Short mmCIF file of C-alpha atoms in Angstrom, two decimals:
data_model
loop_
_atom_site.label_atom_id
_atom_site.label_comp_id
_atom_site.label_asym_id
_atom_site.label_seq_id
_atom_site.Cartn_x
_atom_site.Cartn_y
_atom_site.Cartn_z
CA UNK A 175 -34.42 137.70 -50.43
CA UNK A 176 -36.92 136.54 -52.35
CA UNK A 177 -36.17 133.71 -54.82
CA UNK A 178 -39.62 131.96 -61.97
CA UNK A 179 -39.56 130.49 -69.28
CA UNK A 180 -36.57 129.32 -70.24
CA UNK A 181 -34.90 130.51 -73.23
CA UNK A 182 -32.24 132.03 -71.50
CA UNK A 183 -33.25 131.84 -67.68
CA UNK A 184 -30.80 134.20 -65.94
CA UNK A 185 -30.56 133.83 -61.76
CA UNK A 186 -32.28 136.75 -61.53
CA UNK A 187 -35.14 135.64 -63.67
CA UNK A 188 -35.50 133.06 -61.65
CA UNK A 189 -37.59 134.87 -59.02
CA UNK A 190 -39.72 136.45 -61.82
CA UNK A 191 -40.07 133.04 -63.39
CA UNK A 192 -41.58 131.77 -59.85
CA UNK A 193 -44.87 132.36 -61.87
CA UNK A 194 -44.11 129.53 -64.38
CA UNK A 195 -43.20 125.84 -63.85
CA UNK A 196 -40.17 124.76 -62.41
CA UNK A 197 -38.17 121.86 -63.36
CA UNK A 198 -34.90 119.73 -62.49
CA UNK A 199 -33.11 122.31 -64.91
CA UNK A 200 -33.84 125.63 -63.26
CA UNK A 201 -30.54 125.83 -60.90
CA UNK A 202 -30.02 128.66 -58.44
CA UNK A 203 -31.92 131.01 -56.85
CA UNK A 204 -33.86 134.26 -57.33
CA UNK A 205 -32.67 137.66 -57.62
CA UNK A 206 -29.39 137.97 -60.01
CA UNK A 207 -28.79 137.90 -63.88
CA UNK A 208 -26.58 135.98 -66.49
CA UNK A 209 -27.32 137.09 -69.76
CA UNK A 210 -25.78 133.65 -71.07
CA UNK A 211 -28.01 131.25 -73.25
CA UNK A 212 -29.93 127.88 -72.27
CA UNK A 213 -27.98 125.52 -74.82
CA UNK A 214 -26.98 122.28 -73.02
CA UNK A 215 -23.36 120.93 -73.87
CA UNK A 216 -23.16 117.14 -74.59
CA UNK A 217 -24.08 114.74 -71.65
CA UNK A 218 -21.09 113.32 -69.76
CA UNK A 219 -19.70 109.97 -69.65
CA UNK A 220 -20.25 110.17 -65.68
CA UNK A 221 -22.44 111.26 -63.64
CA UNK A 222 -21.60 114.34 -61.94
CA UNK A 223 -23.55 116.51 -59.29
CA UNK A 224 -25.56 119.39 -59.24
CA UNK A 225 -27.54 121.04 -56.74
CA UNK A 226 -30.66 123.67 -56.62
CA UNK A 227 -29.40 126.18 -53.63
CA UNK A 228 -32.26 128.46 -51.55
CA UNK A 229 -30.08 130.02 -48.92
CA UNK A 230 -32.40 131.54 -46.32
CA UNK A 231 -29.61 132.87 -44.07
CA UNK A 232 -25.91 132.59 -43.10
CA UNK A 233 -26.41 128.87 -41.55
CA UNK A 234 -29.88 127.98 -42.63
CA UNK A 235 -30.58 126.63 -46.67
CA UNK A 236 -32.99 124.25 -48.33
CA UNK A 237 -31.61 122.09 -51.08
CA UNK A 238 -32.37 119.74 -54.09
CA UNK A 239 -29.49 117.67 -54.87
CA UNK A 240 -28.90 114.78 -57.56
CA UNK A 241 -26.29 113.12 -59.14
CA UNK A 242 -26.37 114.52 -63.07
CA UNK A 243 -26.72 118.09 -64.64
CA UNK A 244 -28.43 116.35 -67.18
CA UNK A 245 -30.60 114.36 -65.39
CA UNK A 246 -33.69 114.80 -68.31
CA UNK A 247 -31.01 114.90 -71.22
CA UNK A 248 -29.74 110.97 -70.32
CA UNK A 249 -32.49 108.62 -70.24
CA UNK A 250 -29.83 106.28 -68.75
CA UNK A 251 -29.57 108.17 -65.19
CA UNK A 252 -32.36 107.51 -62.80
CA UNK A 253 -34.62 110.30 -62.16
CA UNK A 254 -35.34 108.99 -58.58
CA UNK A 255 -32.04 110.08 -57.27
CA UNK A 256 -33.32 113.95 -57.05
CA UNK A 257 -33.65 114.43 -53.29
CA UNK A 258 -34.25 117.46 -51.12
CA UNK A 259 -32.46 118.39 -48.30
CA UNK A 260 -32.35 120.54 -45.27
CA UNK A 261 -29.66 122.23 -42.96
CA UNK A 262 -29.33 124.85 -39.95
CA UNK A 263 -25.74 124.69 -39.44
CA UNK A 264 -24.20 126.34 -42.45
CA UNK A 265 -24.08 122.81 -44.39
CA UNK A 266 -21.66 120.87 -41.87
CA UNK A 267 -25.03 118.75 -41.87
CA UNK A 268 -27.82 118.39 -44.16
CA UNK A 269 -31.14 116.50 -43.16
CA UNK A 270 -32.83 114.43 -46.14
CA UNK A 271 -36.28 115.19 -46.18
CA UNK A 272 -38.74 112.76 -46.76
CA UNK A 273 -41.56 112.79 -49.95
CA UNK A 274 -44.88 113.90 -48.03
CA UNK A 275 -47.04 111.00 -48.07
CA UNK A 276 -49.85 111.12 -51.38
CA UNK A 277 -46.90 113.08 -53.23
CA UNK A 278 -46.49 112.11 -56.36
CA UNK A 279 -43.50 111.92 -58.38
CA UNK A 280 -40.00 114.11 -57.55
CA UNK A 281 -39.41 117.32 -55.41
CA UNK A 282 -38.79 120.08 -57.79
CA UNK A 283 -38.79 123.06 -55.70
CA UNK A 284 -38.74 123.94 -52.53
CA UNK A 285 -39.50 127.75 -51.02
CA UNK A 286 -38.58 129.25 -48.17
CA UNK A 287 -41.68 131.00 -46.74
CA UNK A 288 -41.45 134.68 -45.21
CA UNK A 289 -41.84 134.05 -41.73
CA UNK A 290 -40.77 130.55 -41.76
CA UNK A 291 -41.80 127.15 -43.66
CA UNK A 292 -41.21 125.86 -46.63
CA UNK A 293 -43.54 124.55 -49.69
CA UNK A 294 -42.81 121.87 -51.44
CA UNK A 295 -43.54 120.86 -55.18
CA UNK A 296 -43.48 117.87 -55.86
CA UNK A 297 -44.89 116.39 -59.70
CA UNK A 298 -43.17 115.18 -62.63
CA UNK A 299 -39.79 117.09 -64.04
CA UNK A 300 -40.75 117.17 -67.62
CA UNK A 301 -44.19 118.04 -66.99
CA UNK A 302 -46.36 115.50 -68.31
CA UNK A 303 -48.54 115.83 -65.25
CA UNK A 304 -49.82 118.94 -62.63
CA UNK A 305 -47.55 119.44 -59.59
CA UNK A 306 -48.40 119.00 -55.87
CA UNK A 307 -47.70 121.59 -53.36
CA UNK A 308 -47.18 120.75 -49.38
CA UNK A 309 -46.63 123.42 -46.73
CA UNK A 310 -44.37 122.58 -43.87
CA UNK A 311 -43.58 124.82 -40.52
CA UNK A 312 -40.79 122.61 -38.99
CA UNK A 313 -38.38 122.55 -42.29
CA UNK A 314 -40.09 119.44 -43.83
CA UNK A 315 -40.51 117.21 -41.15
CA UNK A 316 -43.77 117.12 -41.20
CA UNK A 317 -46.31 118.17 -44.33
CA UNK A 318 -49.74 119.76 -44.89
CA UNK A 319 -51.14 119.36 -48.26
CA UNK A 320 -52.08 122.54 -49.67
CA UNK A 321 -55.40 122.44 -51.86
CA UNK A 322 -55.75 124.14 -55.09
CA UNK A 323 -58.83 125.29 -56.93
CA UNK A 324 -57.32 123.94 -60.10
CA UNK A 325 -54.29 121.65 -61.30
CA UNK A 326 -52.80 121.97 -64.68
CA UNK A 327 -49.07 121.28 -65.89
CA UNK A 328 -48.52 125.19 -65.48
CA UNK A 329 -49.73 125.49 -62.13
CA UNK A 330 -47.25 127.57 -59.49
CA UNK A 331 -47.91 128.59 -56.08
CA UNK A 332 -46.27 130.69 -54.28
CA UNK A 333 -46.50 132.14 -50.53
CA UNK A 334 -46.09 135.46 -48.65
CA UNK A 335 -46.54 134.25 -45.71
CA UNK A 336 -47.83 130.71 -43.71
CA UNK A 337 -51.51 132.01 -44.93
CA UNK A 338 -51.39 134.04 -47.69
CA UNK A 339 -50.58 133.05 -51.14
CA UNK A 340 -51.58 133.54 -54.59
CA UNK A 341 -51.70 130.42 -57.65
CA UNK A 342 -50.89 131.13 -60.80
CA UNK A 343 -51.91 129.03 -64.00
CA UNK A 344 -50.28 129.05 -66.86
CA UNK A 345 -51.68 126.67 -69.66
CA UNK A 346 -52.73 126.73 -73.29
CA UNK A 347 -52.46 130.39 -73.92
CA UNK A 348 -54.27 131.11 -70.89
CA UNK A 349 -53.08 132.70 -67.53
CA UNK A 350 -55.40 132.90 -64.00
CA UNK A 351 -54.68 133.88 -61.03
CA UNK A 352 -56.06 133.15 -57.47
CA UNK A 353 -55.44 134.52 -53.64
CA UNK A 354 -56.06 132.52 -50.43
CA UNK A 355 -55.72 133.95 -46.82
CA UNK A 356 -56.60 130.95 -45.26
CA UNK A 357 -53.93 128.51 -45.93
CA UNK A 358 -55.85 127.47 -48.87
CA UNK A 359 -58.87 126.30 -47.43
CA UNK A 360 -60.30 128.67 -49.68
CA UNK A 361 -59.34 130.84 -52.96
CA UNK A 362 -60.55 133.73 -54.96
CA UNK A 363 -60.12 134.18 -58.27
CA UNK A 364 -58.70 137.60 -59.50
CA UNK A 365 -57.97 137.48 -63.13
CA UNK A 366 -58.65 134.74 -65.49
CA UNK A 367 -57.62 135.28 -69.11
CA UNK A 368 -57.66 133.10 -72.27
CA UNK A 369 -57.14 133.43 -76.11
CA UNK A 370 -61.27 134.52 -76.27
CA UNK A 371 -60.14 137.13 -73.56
CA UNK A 372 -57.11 137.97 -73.34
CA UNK A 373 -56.73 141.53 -72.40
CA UNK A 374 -56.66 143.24 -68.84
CA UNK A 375 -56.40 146.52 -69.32
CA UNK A 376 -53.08 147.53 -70.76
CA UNK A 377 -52.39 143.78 -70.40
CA UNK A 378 -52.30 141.63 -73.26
CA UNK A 379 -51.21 137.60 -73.01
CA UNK A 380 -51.42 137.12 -77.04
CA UNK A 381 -47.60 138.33 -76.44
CA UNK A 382 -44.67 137.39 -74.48
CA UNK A 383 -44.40 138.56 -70.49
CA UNK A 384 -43.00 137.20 -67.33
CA UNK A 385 -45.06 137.17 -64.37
CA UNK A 386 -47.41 137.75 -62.43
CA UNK A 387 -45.04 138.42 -59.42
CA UNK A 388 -46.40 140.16 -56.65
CA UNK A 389 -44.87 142.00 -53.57
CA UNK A 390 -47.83 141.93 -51.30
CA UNK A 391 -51.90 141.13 -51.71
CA UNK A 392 -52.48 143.97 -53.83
CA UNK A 393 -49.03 145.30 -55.66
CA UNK A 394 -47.86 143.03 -58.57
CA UNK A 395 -46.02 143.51 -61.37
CA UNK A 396 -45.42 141.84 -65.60
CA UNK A 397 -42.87 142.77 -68.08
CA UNK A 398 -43.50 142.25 -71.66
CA UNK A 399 -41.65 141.67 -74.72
CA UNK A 400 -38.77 139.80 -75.87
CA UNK A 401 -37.37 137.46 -73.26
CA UNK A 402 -34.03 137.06 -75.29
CA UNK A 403 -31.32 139.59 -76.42
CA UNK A 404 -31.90 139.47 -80.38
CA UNK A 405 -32.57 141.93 -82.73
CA UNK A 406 -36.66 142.63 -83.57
CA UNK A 407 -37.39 142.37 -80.32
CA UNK A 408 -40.37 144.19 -78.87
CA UNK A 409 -39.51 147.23 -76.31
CA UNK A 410 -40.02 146.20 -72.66
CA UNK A 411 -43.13 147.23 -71.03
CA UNK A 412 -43.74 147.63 -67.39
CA UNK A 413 -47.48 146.38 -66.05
CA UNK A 414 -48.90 147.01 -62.31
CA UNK A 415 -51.08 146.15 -60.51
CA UNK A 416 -52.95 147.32 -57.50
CA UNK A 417 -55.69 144.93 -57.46
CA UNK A 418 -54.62 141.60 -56.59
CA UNK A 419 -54.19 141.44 -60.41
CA UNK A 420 -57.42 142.09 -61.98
CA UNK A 421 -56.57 145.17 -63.32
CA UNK A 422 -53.14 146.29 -65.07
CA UNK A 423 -51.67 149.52 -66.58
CA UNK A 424 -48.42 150.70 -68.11
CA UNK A 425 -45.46 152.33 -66.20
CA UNK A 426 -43.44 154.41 -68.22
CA UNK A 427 -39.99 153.94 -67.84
CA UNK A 428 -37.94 156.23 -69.35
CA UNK A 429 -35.22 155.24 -72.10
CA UNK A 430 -35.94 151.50 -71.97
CA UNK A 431 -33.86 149.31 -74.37
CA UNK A 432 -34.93 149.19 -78.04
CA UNK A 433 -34.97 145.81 -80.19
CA UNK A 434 -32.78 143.94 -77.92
CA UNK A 435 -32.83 143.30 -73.98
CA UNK A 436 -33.57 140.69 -71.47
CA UNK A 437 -36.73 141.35 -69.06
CA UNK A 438 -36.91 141.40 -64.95
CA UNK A 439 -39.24 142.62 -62.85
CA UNK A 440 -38.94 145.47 -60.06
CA UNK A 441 -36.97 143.88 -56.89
CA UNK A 442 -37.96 145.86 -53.52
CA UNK A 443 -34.99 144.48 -51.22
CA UNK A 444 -36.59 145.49 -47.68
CA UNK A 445 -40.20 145.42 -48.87
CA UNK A 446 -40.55 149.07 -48.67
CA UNK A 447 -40.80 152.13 -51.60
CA UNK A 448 -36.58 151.75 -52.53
CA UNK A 449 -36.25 149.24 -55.64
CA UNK A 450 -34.91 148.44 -58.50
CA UNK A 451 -35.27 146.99 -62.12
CA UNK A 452 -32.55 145.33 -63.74
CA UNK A 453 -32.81 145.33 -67.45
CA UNK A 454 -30.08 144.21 -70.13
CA UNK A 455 -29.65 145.04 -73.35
CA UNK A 456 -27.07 146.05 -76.18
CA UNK A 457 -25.72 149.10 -74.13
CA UNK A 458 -25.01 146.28 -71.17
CA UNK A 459 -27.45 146.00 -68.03
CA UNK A 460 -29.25 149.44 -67.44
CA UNK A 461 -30.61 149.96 -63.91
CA UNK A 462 -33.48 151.96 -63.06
CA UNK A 463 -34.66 152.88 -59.34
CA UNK A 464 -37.62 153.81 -57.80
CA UNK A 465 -38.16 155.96 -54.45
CA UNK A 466 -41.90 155.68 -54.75
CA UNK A 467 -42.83 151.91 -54.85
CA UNK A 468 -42.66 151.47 -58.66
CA UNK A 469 -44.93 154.53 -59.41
CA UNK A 470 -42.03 156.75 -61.05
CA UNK A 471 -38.36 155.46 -62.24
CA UNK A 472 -35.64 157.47 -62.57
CA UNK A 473 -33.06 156.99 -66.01
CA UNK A 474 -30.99 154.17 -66.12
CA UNK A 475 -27.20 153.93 -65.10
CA UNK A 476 -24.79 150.91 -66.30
CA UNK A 477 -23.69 148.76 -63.54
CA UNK A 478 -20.49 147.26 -65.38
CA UNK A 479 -20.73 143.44 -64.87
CA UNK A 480 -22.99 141.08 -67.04
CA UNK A 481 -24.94 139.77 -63.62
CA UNK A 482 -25.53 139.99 -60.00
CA UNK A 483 -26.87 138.59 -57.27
CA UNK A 484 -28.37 140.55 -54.38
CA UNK A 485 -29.70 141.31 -50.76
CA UNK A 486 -30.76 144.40 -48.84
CA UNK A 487 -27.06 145.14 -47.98
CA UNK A 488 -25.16 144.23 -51.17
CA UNK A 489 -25.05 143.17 -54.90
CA UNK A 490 -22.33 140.79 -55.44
CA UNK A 491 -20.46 139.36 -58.89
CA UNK A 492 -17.59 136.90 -59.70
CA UNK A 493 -15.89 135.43 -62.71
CA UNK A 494 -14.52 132.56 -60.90
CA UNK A 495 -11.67 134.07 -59.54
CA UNK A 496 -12.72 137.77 -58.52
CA UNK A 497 -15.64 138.29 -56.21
CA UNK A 498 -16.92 142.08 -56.60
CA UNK A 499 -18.98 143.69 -54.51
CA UNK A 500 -21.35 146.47 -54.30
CA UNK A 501 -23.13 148.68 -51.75
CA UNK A 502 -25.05 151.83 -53.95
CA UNK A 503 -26.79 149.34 -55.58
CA UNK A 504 -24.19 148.73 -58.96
CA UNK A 505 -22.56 152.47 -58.95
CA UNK A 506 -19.41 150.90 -57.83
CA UNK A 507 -17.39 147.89 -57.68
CA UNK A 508 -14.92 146.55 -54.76
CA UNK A 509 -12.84 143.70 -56.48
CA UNK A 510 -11.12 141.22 -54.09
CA UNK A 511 -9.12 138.39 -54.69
CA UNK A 512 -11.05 134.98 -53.53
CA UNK A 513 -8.84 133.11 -51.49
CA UNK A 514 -9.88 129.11 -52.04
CA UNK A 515 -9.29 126.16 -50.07
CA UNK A 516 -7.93 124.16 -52.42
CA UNK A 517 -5.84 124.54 -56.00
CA UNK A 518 -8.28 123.69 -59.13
CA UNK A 519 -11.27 125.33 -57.64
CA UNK A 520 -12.98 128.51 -58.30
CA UNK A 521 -15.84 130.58 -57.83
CA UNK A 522 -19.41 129.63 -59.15
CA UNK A 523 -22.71 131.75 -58.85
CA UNK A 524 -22.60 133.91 -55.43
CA UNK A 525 -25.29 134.50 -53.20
CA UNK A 526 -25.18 137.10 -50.13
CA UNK A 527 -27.41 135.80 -47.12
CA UNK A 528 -27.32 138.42 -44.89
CA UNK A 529 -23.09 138.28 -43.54
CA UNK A 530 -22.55 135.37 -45.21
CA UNK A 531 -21.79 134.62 -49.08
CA UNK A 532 -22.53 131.37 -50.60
CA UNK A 533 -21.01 129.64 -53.86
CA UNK A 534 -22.22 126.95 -55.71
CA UNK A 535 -22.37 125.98 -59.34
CA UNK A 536 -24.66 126.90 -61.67
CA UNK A 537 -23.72 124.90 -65.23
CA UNK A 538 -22.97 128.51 -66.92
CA UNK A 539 -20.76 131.85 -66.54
CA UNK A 540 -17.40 132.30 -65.92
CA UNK A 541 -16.00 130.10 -62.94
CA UNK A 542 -19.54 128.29 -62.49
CA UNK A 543 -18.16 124.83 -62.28
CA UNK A 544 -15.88 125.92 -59.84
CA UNK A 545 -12.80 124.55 -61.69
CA UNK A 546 -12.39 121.23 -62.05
CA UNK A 547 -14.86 120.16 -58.95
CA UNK A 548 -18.51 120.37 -57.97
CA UNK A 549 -18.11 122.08 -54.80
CA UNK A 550 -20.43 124.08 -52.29
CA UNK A 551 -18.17 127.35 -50.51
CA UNK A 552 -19.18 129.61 -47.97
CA UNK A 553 -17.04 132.90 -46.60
CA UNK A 554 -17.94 134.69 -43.43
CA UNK A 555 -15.35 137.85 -44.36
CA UNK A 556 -17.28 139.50 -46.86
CA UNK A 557 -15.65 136.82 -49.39
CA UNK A 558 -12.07 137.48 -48.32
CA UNK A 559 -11.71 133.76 -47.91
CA UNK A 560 -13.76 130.75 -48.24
CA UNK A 561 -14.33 127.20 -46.91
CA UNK A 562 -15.55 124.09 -48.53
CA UNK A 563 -19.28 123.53 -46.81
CA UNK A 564 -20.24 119.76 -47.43
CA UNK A 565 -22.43 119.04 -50.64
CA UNK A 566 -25.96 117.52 -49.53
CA UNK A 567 -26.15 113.90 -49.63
CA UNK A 568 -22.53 113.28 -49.67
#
């Protein structure tokens, strides 16, 4: 599937926070949850490896793979050992792709594009500076620079498709959005809001919200309120748009959390009217679905584990040991026993990709470090068993 502040930025979030900037420290992919928080343990006397995963099928994932978790925590590690990578072949081999030439700075994120491609951003990980984004069609071989009506440090693009895309801004309590159909030769401007103007109809950036995230060139969608489980915090509000994002109003959901939750946005796994919002709160995380396309949602239900990950045909969970898996969408739980290559290891974050299920760690949750070892897995039996896939660049 799909694929983004950071408080506490859950695997899940990660898709919604697409329409922020992404550095060095956002690992994983898109559409799960860990309601876990962003505190960073003590740097380590080595180095050790981490890896940014976007799995695009069963054999095919994009990578960005370094040497240190804390690679902006330890001024002593080189930041120039961040390097993207590329395989077809269910990581027996990974390609290093090289920097676009007139890129400045380090790859921080690379997208799969529906359709095929990929877009690069490229800019400084701390973000000192505005990011650079290059479209590629043959999986980074070759790069086309995409232009932007504006750079700031809170620029994100992101793409629907090899010519339609959207840019979002985020900068100085301001938020804009654009839409090009032309490969960004050109752009158009749909919303631009600041701290002189910053309502759009039941809209309102003088709070907290994640988003813009859109599902085509009209449909988008914000949630506002608190972005971390503590008490105070302001109810969750759904906001859609039909527009492109010019315009914005309320959908009610009905019994949302109260004072204490941890915001998503509506995931539509086949792009059609069947989704679902994932929200977690006090009571544990609350699912709501939609028949309609997000017009009407129907109470909540409990899906019993504190995250997920998930494609069109399943929702999956571990806690290092146990992979569960679901297929009505959290009702229910299959538990099976992973069955690991090796003694000392154990199951990190999960990701289905269509028949296959991917493991890698994530620096947080139960199991995420996979024991003792920084390893990449992969299982082709529904998680039954697994086998160590090689680690990019090694």
């Amino acid at each position: 599937m799909d694929s983004l502040r950071v408080e506490i930025f859950t695997p899940r979030e990660k898709r919604a926070a697409a329409a922020f900037a992404i550095s060095l420290l956002v690992l994983g992919l898109s559409v799960a949850w860990a309601l876990r928080g962003a505190v960073h343990p003590a740097p380590p006397a080595a180095a050790h490896r981490y890896g940014q995963f976007m799995f695009v099928s069963g054999t095919e994932a994009y990578a960005l793979a370094g040497t240190s978790d804390y690679v902006l925590h330890n001024q002593d590690l080189p930041l120039a050992q961040v390097s993207a990578y590329h395989t077809t072949d269910g990581a027996q081999h990974w390609q290093r792709l090289a920097m676009p030439a007139g890129a400045q700075g380090l790859p921080l994120n690379l997208q799969p594009v529906p359709g095929g491609g990929v877009l690069l951003t490229a800019g400084d990980p701390v973000g000192a500076n505005a990011s650079s984004f290059w479209f590629s069609r043959d999986g980074g071989s070759s790069w086309r620079r995409l232009n932007i009506p504006t750079a700031s440090r809170g620029t994100h693009v992101n793409l629907l498709d090899a010519r339609t895309g959207y840019m979002l801004g985020h900068e100085d309590a301001a938020l804009t959005v654009y839409w090009t159909r032309d490969a960004g030769a050109s752009w158009r401007r749909t919303l631009s809001l600041d701290a002189a103007n910053p309502v759009a109809g039941d809209l309102s950036i003088s709070g907290p919200y994640l988003g813009p995230v859109f599902d085509d060139t009209s449909h988008g969608w914000i949630m506002s309120g608190s972005f971390v489980p503590r008490p105070g915090g302001a109810r969750p509000v759904l906001l859609r748009s039909s527009d492109g994002g010019t315009g914005w109003h309320e959908v009610p959901i009905p019994a949302p959390p109260d004072k204490s939750f941890t915001l998503d946005v509506p995931v539509f796994p086949q792009n059609g009217p069947h989704g679902f919002l994932a929200l977690g709160g006090a009571a544990g995380m609350l699912i709501y679905e939609t028949v309609d396309g997000g017009q009407t949602w129907s109470p909540p239900y409990q899906t019993g584990v504190p995250w997920f990950e998930s494609d069109a045909q399943s929702w999956v969970y571990s806690d290092g040991r146990y992979l569960e898996t679901s297929r009505d969408w959290g009702r229910t739980w299959t538990r099976t026993l992973a069955q690991l290559p090796a003694l000392g290891l154990a199951l990190g974050h999960v990701v289905p990709a269509g028949p296959v299920l991917w493991s890698f760690p994530n620096g947080g949750g139960s199991g995420s470090d996979s024991g003792s070892q920084t390893v990449l897995l992969r299982s082709a039996d529904s998680g039954a068993s697994w086998s160590r896939a090689r680690w990019p660049g090694v």
